[in-house]
mmCIF file of C-alpha atoms in Angstrom:
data_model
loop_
_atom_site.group_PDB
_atom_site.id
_atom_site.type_symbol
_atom_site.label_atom_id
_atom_site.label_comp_id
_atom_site.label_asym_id
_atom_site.label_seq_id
_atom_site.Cartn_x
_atom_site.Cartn_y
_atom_site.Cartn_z
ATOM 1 C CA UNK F 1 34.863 -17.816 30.093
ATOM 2 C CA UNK F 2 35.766 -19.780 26.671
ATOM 3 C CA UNK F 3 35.452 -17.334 23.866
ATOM 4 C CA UNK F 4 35.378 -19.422 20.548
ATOM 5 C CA UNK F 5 37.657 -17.697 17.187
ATOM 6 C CA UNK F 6 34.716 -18.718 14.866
ATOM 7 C CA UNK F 7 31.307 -18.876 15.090
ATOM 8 C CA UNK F 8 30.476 -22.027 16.618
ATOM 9 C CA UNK F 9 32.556 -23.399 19.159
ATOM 10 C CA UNK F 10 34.374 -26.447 18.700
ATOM 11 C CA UNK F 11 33.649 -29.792 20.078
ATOM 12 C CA UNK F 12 35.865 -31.197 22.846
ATOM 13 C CA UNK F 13 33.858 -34.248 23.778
ATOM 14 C CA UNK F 14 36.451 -37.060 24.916
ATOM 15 C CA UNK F 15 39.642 -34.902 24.033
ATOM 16 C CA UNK F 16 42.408 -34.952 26.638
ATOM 17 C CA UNK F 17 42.968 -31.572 27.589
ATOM 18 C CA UNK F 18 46.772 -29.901 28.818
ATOM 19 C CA UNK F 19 47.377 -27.243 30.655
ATOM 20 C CA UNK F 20 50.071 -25.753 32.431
ATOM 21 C CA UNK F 21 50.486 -24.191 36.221
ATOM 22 C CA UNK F 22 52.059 -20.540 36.505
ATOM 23 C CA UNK F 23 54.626 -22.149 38.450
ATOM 24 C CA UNK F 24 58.005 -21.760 39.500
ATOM 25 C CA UNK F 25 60.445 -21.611 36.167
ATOM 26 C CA UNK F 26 57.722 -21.383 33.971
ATOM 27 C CA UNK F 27 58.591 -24.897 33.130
ATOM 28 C CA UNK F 28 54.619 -26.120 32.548
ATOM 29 C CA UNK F 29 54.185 -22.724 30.196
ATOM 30 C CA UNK F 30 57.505 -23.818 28.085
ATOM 31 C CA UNK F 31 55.939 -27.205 27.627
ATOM 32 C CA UNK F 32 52.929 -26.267 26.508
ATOM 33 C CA UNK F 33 55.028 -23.944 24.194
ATOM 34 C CA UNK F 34 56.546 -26.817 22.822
ATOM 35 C CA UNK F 35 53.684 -29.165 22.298
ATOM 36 C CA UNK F 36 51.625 -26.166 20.174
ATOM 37 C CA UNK F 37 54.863 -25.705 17.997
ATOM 38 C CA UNK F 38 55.610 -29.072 16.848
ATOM 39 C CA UNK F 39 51.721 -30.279 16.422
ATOM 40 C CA UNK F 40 51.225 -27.377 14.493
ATOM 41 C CA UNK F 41 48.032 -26.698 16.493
ATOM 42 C CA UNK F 42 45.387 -24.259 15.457
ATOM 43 C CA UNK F 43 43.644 -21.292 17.725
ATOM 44 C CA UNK F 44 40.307 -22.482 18.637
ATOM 45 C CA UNK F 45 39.623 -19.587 21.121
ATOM 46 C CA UNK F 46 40.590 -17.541 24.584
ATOM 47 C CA UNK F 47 39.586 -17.028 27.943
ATOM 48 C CA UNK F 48 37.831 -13.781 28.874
ATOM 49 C CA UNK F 49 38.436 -13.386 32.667
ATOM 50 C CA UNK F 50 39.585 -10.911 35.012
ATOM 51 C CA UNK F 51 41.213 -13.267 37.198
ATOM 52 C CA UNK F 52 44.807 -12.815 34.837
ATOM 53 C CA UNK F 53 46.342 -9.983 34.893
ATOM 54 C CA UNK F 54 45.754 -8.814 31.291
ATOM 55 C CA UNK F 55 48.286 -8.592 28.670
ATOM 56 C CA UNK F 56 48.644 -8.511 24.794
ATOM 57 C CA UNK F 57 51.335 -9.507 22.089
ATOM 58 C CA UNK F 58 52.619 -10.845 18.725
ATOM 59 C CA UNK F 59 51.889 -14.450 17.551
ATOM 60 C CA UNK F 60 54.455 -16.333 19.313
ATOM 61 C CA UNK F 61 54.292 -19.403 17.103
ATOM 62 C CA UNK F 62 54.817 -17.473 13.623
ATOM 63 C CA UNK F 63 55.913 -19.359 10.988
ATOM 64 C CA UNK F 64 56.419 -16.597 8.564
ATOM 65 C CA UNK F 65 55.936 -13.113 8.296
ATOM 66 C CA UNK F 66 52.651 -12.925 7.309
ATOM 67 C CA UNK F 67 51.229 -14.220 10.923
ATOM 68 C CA UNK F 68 54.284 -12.461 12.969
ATOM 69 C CA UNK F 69 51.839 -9.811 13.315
ATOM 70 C CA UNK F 70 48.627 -12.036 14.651
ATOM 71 C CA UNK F 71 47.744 -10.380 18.367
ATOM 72 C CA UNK F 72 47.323 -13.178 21.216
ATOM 73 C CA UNK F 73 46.413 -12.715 24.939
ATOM 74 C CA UNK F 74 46.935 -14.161 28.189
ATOM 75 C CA UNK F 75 45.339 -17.428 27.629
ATOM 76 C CA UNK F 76 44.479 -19.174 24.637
ATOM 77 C CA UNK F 77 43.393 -22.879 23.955
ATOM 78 C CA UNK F 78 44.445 -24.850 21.009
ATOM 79 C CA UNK F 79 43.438 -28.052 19.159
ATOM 80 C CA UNK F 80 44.726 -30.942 17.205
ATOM 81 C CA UNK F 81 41.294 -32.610 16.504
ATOM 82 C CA UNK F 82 43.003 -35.390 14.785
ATOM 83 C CA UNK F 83 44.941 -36.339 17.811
ATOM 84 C CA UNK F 84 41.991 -35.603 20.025
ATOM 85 C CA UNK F 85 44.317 -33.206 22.044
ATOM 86 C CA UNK F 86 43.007 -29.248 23.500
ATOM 87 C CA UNK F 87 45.887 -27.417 25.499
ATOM 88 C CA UNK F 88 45.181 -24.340 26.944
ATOM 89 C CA UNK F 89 48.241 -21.924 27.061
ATOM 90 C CA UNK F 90 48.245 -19.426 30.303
ATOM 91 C CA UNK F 91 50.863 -16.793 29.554
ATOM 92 C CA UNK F 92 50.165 -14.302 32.649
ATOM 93 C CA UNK F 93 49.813 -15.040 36.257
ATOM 94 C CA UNK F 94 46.465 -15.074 38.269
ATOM 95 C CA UNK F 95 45.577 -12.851 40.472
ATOM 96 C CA UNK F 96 45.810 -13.439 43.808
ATOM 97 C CA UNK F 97 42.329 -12.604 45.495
ATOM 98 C CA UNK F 98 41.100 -14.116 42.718
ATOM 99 C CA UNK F 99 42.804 -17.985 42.513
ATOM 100 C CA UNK F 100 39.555 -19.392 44.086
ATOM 101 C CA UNK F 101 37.630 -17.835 41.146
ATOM 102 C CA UNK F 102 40.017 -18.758 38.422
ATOM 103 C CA UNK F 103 39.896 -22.412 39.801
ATOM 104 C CA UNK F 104 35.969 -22.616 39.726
ATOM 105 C CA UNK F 105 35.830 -20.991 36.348
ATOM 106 C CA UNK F 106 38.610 -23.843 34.872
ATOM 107 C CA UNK F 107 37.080 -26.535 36.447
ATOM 108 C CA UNK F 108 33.244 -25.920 35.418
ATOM 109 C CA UNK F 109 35.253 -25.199 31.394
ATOM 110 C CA UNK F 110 36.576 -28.403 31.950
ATOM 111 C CA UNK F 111 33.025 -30.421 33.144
ATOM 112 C CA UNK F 112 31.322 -28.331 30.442
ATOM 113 C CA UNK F 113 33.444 -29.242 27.864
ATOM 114 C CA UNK F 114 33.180 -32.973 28.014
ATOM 115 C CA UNK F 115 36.761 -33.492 28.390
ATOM 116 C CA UNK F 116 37.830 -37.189 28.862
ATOM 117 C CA UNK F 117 40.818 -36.376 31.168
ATOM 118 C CA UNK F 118 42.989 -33.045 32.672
ATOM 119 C CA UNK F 119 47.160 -32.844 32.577
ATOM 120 C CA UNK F 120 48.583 -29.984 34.558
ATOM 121 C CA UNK F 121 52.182 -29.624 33.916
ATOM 122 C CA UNK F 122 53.820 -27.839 36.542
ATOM 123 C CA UNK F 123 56.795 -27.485 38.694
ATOM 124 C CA UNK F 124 58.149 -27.138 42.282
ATOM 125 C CA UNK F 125 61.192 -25.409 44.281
ATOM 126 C CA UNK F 126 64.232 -27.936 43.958
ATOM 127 C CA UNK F 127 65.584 -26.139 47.195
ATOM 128 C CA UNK F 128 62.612 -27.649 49.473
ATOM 129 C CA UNK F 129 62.679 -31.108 48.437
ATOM 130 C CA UNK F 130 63.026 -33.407 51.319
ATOM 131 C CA UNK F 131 65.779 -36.489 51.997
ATOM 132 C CA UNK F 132 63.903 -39.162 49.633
ATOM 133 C CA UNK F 133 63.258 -36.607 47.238
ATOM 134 C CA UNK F 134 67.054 -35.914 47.011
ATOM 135 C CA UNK F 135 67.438 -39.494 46.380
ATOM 136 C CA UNK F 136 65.520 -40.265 42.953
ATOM 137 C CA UNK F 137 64.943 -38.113 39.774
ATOM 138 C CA UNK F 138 63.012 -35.375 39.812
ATOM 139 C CA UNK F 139 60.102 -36.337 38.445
ATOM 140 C CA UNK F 140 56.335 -36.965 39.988
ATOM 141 C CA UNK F 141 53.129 -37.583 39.799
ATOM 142 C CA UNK F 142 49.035 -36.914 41.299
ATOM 143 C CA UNK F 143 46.482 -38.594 39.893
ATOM 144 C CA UNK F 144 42.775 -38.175 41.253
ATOM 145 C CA UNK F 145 41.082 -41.644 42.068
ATOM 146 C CA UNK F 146 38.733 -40.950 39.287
ATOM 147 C CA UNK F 147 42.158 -40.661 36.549
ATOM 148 C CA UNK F 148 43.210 -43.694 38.656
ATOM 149 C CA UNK F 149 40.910 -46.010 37.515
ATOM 150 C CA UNK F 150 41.969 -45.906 33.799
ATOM 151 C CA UNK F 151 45.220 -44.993 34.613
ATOM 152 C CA UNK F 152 47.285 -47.017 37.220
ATOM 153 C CA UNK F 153 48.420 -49.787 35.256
ATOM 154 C CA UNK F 154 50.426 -47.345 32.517
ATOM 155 C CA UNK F 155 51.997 -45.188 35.374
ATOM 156 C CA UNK F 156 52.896 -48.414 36.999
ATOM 157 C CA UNK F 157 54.525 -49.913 33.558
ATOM 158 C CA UNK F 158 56.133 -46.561 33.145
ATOM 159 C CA UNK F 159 57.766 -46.625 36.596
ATOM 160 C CA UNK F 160 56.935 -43.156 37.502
ATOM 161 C CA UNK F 161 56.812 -41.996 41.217
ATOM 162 C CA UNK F 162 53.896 -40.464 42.988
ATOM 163 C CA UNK F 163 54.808 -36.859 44.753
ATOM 164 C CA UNK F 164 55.223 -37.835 48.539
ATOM 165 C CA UNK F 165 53.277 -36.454 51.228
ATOM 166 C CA UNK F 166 55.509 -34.926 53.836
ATOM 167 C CA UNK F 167 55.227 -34.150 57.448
ATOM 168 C CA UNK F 168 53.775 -30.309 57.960
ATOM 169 C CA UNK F 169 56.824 -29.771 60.696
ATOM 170 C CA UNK F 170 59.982 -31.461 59.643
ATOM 171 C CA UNK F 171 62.157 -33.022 63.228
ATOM 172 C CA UNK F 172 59.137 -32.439 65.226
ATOM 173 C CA UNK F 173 57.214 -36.156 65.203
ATOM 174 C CA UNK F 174 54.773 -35.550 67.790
ATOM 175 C CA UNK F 175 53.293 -32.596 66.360
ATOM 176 C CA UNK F 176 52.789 -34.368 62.505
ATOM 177 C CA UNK F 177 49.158 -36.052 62.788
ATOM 178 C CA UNK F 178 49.033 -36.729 59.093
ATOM 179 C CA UNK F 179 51.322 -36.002 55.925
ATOM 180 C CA UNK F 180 50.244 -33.437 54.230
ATOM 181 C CA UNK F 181 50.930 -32.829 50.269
ATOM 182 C CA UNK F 182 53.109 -30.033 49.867
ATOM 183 C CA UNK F 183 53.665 -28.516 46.469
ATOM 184 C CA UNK F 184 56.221 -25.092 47.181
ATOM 185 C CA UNK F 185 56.346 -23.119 44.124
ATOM 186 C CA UNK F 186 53.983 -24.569 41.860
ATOM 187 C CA UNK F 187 51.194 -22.184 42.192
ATOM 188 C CA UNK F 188 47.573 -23.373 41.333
ATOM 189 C CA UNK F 189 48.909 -27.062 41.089
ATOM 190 C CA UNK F 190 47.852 -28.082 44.750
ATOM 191 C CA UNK F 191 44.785 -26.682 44.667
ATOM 192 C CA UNK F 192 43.453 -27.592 41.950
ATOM 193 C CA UNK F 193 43.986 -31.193 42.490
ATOM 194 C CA UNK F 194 42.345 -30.877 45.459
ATOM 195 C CA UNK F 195 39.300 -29.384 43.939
ATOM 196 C CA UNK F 196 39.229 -32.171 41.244
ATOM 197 C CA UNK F 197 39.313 -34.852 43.619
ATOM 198 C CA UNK F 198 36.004 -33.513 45.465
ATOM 199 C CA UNK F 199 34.420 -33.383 41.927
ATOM 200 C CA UNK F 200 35.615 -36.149 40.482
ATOM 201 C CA UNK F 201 37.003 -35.147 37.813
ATOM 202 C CA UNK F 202 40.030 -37.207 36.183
ATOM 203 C CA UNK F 203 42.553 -35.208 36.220
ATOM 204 C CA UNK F 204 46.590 -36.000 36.318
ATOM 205 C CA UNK F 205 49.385 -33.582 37.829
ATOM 206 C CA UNK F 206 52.862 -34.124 36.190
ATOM 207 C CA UNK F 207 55.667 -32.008 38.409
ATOM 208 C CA UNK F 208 59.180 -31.306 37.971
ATOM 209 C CA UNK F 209 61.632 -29.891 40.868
ATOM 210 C CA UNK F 210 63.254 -27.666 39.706
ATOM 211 C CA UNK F 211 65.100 -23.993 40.164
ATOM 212 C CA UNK F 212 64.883 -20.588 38.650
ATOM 213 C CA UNK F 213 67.062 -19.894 35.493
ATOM 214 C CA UNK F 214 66.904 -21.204 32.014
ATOM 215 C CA UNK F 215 64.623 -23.604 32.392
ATOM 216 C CA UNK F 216 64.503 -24.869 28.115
ATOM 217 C CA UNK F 217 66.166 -28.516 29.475
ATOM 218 C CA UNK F 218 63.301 -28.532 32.100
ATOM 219 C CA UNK F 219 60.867 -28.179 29.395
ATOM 220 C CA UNK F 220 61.817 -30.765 27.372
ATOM 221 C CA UNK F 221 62.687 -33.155 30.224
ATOM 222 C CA UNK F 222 58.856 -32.255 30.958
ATOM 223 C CA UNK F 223 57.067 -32.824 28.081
ATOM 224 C CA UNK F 224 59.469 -36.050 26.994
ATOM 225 C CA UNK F 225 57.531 -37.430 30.674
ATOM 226 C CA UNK F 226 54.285 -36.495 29.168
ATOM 227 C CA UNK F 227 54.955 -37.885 25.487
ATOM 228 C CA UNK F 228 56.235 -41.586 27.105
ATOM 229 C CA UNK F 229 52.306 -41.614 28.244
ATOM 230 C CA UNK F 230 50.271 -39.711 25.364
ATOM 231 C CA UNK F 231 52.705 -40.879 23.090
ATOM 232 C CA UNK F 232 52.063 -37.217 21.237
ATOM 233 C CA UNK F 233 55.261 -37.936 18.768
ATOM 234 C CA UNK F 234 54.040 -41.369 17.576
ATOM 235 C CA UNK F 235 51.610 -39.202 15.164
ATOM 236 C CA UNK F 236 52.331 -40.235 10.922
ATOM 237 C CA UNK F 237 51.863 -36.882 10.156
ATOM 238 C CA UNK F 238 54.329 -35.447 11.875
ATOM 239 C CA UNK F 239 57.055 -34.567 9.868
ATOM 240 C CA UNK F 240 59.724 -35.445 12.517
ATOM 241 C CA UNK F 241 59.767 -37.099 15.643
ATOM 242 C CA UNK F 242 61.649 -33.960 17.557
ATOM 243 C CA UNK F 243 59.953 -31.660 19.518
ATOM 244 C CA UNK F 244 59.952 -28.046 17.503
ATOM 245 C CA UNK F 245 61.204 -24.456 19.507
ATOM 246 C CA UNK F 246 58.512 -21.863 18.574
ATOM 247 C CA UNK F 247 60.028 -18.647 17.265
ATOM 248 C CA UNK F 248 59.161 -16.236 20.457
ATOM 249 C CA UNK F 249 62.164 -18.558 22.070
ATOM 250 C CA UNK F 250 64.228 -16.532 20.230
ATOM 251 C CA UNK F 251 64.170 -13.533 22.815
ATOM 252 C CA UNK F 252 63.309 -15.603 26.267
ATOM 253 C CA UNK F 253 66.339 -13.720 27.390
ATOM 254 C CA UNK F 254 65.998 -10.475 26.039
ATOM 255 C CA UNK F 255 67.263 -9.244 22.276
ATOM 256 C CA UNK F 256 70.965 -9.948 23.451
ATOM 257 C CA UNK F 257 73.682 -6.776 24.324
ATOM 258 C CA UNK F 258 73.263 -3.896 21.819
ATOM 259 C CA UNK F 259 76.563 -3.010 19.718
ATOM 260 C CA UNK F 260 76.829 0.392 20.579
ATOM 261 C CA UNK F 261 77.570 -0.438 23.945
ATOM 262 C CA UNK F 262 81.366 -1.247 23.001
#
């Protein structure tokens, strides 16, 4: 699945890995975006699998006109070795007879790899959130028991709230065994955890309700959640503690309304 640029592939033992869900306003992608722009990450390789539907473009993270031209594909995994940090961009959706595949693929990439712990940034309809949901900010959290372990005392110190199970028929107590976790919109997300709680792996969901639209201020109120735990913008050689826009932002909307119209 992992197809390495150079020869040899490179060494993830004990990196944290990120990755986003295809999820509803592309808010997990954006992130991603974001964290590969300002930590000036390099290309380290790209996954060959027919469970994305395929597609091809321009670098989206030129800096200058000499790598404009650089072609990248639907999903591509980049490293900041000094940092210890892999993210793996997904730029196209999965296929849907194929999710279960795509999802056993990641996860044995992910055991094979050696990585010391999984983010999935992702996102959920704003629409179907229920009463207490209303109430607080929109932020949440899923951690598997195995994250857990290393984990609970910083998410407890950092005050952030665990996504709620809800009953599966809302008004209708008798028929609501159990609460059931309930992730509308956000794709993969539910599943996945799932999956990586029967394996053990440690892996960490961070989720964001949100709507369709431009979702750039979801992004950032994202990936601001997920720098108050890595602390990604604490590194000395950054150049600035602000989070950097690639260029490809430049046309999320389209090239703007030709001239010649009017």
């Amino acid at each position: 699945m992992f197809i390495p640029s150079q020869n040899s592939s490179p060494s993830f033992k004990d990196f944290t890995l990120v990755l986003p869900a295809v999820a509803v306003g592309n808010v997990g992608q954006l992130a991603v975006d974001l964290m590969v722009s300002t930590l000036n990450m390099s290309r380290v390789g790209y996954m060959h699998t027919d469970c994305l539907v395929p597609m091809a473009g321009n670098n989206p993270y030129s800096r200058c006109k000499e790598d404009a031209e650089e072609l990248h594909t639907s999903a591509e995994v980049y490293s900041a070795a000094a940092q210890k940090l892999a993210v793996l961009q997904i730029r196209a959706p999965i296929i849907e007879t194929k999710t279960k595949k795509f999802i056993q693929l990641l996860l044995s990439w992910i055991k094979t790899s050696g990585f010391s712990r999984t983010v999935v940034l992702s996102s959920s309809h704003a629409y179907q959130r229920d009463d207490q949901q209303l109430r607080s900010a929109p932020l949440r959290y899923l951690a598997t028991p195995s994250l857990l372990k290393a984990a609970a005392d910083a998410f407890t110190e950092l005050g952030w709230r665990e996504m709620e199970r809800v009953p599966a028929f809302p008004g209708l107590p008798e028929a609501n065994a159990e609460p059931r976790l309930s992730i509308p919109g956000g794709g993969i997300t539910k599943r996945l955890f799932t999956e990586s709680c029967a394996e053990d792996l440690p892996l960490a969901v961070l989720l964001l309700f949100c709507s369709e639209g431009d979702n750039i201020p979801d992004a950032f109120t994202l990936v601001n959640h997920l720098n108050d735990w890595l602390h990604l913008l604490d590194d000395p050689s950054l150049k600035q503690n602000t989070w950097t826009t690639p260029s490809s932002w430049s046309l999320l909307f389209g090239s703007g309304v030709p001239p010649a119209l009017f």
